[in-house]
Coordinates of C-alpha atoms in Angstrom, one line a residue:
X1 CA 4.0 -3.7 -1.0
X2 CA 1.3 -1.5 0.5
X3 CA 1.1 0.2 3.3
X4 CA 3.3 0.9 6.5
X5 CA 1.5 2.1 9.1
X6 CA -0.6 -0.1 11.5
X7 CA -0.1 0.5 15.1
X8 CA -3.2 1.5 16.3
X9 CA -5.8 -0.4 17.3
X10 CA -9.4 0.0 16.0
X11 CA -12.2 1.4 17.6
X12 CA -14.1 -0.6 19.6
X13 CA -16.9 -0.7 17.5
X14 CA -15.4 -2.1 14.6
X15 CA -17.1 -5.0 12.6
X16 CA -15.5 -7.9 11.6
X17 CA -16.1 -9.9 8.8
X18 CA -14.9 -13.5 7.7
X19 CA -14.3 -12.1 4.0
X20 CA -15.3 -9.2 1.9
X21 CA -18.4 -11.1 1.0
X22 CA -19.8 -11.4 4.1
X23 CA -18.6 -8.0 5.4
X24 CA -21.7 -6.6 7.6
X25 CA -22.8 -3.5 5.4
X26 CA -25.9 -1.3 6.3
X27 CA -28.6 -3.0 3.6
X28 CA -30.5 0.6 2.4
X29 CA -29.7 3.2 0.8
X30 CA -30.7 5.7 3.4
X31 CA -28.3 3.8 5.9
X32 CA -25.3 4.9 3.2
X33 CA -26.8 7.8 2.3
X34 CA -25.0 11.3 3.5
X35 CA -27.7 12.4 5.4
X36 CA -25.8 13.0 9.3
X37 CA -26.1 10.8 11.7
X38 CA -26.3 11.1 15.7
X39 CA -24.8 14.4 17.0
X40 CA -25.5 15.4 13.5
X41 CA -22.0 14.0 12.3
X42 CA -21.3 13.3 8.5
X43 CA -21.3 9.2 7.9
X44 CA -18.3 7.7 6.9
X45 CA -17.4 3.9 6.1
X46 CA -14.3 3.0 6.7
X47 CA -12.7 -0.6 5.7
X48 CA -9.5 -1.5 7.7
X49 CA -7.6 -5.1 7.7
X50 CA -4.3 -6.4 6.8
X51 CA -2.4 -6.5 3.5
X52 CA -4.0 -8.6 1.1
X53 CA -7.5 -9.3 3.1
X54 CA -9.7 -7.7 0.0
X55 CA -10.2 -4.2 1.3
X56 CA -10.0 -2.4 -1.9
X57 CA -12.2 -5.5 -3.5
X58 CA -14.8 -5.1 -1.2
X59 CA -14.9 -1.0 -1.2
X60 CA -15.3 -1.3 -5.2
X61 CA -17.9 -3.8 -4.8
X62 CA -20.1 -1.3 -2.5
X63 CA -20.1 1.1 -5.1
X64 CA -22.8 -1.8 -7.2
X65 CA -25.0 -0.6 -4.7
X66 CA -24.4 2.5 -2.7
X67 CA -23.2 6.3 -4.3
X68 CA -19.7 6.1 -2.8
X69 CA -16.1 7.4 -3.6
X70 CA -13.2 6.0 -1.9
X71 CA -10.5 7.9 0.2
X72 CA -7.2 6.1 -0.2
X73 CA -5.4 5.7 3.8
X74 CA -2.4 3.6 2.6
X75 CA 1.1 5.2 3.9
X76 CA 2.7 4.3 0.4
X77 CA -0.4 3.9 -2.3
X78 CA -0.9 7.7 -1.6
X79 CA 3.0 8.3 -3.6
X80 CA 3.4 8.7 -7.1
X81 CA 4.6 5.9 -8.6
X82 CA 6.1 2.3 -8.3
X83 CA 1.8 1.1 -8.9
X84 CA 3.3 -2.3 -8.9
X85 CA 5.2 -2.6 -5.4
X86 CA 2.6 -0.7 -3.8
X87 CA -0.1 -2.7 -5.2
X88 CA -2.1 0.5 -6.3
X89 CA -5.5 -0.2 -7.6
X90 CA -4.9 -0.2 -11.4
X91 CA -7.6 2.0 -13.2
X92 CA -9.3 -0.7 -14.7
X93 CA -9.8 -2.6 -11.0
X94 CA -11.3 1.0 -10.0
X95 CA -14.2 0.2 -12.3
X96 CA -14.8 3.7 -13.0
X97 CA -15.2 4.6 -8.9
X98 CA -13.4 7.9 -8.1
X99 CA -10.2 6.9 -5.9
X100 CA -8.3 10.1 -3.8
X101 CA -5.2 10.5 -2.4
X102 CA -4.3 7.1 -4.5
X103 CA -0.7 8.7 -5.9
X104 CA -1.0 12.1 -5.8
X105 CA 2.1 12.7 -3.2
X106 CA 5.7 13.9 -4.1
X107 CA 7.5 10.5 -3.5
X108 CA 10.3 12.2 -1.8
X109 CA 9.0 14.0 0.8
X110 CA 7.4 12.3 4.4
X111 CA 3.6 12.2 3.8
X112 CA 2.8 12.6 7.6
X113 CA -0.5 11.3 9.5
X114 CA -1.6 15.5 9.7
X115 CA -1.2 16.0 6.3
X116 CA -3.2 12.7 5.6
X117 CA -5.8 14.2 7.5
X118 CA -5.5 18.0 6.2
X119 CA -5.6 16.5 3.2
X120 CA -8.4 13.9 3.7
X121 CA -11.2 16.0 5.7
X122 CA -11.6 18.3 2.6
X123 CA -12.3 15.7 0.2
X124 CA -14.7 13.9 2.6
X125 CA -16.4 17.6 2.5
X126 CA -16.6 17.4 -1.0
X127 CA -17.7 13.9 -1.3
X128 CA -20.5 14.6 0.8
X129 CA -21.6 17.9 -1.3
X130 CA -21.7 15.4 -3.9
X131 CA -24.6 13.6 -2.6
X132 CA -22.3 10.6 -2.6
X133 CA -20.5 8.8 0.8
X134 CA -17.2 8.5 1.5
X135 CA -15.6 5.1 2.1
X136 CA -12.1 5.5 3.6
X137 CA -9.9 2.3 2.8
X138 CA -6.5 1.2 3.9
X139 CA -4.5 -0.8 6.1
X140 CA -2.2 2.6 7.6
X141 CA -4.6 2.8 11.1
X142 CA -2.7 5.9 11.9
X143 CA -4.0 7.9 8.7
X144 CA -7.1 6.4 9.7
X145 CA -6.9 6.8 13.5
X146 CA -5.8 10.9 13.3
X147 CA -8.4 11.3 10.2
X148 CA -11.1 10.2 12.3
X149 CA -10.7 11.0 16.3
X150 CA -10.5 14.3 17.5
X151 CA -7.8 13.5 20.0
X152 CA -4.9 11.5 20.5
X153 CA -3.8 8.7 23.4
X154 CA -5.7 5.8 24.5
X155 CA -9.2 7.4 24.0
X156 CA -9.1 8.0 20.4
X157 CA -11.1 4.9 20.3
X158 CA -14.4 6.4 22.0
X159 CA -17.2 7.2 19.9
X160 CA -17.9 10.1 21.3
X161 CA -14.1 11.9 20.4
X162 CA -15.3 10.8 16.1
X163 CA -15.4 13.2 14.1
X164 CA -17.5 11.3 11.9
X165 CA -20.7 8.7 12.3
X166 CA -18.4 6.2 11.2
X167 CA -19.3 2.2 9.8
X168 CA -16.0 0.4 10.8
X169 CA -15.8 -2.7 8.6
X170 CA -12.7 -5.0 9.4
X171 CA -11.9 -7.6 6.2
X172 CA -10.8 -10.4 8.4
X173 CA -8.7 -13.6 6.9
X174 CA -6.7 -16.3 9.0
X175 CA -2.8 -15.7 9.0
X176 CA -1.8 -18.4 7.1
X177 CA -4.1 -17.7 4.1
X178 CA -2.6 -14.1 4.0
X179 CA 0.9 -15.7 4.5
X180 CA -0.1 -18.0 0.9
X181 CA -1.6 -15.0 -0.5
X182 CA 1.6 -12.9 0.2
X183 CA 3.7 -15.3 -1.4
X184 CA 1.6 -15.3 -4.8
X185 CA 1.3 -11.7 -4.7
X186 CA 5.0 -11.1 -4.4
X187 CA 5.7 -13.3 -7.6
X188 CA 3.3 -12.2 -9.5
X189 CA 5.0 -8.9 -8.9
X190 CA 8.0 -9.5 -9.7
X191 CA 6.4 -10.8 -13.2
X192 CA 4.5 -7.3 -13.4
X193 CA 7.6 -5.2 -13.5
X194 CA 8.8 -4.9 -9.4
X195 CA 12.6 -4.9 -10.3
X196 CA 12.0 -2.6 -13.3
X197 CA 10.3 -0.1 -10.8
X198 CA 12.6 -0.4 -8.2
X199 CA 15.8 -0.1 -10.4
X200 CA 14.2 3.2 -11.9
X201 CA 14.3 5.0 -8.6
X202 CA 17.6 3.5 -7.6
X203 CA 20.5 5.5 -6.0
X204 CA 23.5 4.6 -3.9
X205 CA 23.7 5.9 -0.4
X206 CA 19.6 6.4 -1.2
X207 CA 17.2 7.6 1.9
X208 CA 15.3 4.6 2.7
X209 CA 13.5 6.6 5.9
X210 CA 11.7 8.6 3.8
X211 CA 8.7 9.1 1.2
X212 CA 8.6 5.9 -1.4
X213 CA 11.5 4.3 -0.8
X214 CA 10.1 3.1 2.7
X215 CA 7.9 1.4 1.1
X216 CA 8.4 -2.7 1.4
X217 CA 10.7 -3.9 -2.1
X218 CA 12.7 -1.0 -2.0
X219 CA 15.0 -1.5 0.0
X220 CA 15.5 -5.6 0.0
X221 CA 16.9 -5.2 -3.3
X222 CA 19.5 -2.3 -2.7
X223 CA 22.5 -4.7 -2.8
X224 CA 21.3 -6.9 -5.6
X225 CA 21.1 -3.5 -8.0
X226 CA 24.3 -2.4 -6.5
X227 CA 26.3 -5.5 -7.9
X228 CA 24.4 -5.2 -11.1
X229 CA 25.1 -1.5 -11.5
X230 CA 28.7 -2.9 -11.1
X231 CA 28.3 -5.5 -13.7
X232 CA 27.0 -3.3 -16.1
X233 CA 29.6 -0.4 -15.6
X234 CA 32.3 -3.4 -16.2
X235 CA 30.8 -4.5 -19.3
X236 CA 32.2 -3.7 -23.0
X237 CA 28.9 -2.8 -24.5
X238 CA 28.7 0.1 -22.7
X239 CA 32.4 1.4 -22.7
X240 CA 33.0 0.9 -26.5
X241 CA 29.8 2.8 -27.5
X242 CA 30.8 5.2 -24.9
X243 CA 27.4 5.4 -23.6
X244 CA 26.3 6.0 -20.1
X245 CA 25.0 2.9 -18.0
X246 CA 21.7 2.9 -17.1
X247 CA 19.5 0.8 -14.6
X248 CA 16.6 0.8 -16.9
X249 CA 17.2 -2.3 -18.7
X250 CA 15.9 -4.8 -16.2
X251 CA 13.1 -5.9 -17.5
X252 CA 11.7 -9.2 -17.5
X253 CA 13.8 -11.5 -19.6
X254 CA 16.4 -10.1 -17.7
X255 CA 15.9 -11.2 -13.9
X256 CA 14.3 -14.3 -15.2
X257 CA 17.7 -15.3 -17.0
X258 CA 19.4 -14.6 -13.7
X259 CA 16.8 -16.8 -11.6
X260 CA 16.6 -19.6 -14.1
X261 CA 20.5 -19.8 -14.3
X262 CA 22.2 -23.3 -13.7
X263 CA 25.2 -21.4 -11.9
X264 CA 23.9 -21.9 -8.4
X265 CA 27.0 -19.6 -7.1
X266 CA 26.2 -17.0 -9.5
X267 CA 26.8 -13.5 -7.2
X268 CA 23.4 -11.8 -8.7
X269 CA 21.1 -15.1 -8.7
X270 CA 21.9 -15.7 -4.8
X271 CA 21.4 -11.5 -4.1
X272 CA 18.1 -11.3 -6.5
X273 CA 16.7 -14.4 -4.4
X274 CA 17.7 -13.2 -1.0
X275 CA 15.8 -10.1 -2.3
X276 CA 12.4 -11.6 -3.2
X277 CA 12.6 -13.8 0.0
X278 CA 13.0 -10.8 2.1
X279 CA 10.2 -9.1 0.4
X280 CA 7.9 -12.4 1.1
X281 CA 9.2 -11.9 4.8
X282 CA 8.7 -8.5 5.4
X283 CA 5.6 -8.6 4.3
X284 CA 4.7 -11.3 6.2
X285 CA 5.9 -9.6 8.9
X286 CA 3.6 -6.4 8.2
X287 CA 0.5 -8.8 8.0
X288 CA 1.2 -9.7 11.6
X289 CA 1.3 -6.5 13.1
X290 CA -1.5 -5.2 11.0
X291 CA -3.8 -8.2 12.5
X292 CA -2.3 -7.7 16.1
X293 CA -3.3 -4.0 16.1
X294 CA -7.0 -4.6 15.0
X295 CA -7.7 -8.0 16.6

């Protein structure tokens, strides 16, 4: 699932908005535009909420109206690969509006805060020589929070320590209708290829503190595709052809046959449910903090 990061709180100034279609966006053209604001500071719009609120929905959407291109501040959406877990924006959704730092990163290094911002302050630059605005989007506040402030603590908050004339928009949506979003959004992931994904990238005795594999449904299934990998070593098909086993072959069919099996003590249905109900939870859990540290 997307993102990781969200223990700092917003700036004070942040809007709030009931949904993305009521979010409270300046109305011209010259209030988006790139000309600089007070202090003769660059203008920036920057969407923040929890997972699943709309964020990326809404910052498409602007683009119908305002020159924009979007500056991706998810902790895991900025990694190459596993689109699906991390919910990337698929090319299609973009709707032709340039996205940056949306999977660009080595997945197995630690894509810190710093090199978010060393990375993000010269695109923003470029944006901006492009006659076009730069709306940074993501749910990580401490990309967001280093990216924009100009110092750390408990004053990054102050207008006056932005490096930017920023328009804060907060995607707001009640807990519980994030919790039923969540739960969809997990199973329709799971029917999109999660496990495949997942078992692609899977190793024993694997890193989880670092790069991709922090991100949440990683980890939750690491026993699950340990048993399997078992189970498949054991098998016939691949010891007679003398062939190598691979963890490729999950698709679909495959973890649907173990969740729709009548064996309720079957060892890889119990593991593979206990997996997708830890993924709902953790999730869950991410939504909260994410709405604590912006409320």
């Amino acid at each position: 699932m997307d993102g990781s990061g969200e223990d700092a709180p917003p700036p004070p100034a942040a809007l709030r908005s009931p949904n993305h279609h009521g979010a409270e966006v300046p109305a011209t053209k010259t209030d988006m535009g790139t000309e600089s604001g007070q202090e003769g500071k660059p203008k920036v719009v920057v969407i923040m909420g929890a997972t699943g609120a709309g964020k990326s929905k809404l910052a498409i959407d602007l683009a119908a109206h305002f020159p924009i291109e979007i500056v991706n501040a998810d902790s895991m959406q900025v990694y190459r690969g596993l689109d699906v877990i991390t919910n990337k924006v698929t090319v299609d959704e973009q709707k032709g509006v340039p996205h940056h730092l949306l999977g660009t990163v080595n997945p197995n290094v630690e894509f810190t805060a710093k090199e978010f911002r060393d990375s993000a302050h010269p695109i923003i630059d470029d944006i901006r020589h492009r006659d076009c605005l730069p709306v940074v989007v993501g749910g990580t506040n401490y990309y967001i929070q280093v990216c924009l402030f100009n110092v750390p603590g408990q004053n990054w908050g102050r207008a006056d320590n932005c490096k930017f004339d920023c328009c804060f928009i907060c995607v707001d949506a009640s807990v519980p209708v994030l919790d039923h979003y969540v739960e969809q959004r997990v199973d329709c992931m799971i029917d999109a290829g999660l496990l495949k994904e997942v078992s692609e990238i899977y190793k024993t005795e694997a890193d989880y503190t670092r790069g991709l594999r922090q991100a949440i449904g990683v980890r939750e299934f690491e026993e699950f595709l340990r048993v399997y990998h078992l189970e498949i070593l054991n098998t016939n098909e691949f010891s007679s052809l003398n062939q190598s086993p691979s963890m490729n072959n999950i698709g679909k069919d495959n973890m649907r046959e173990i969740l729709n099996s009548t064996d309720d003590d079957n060892p890889l249905k119990i593991l593979l449910t206990e997996a997708i109900d830890k993924v709902k939870l953790n999730t869950r859990r991410l939504v909260r903090r994410q709405v604590s540290s912006i409320s």
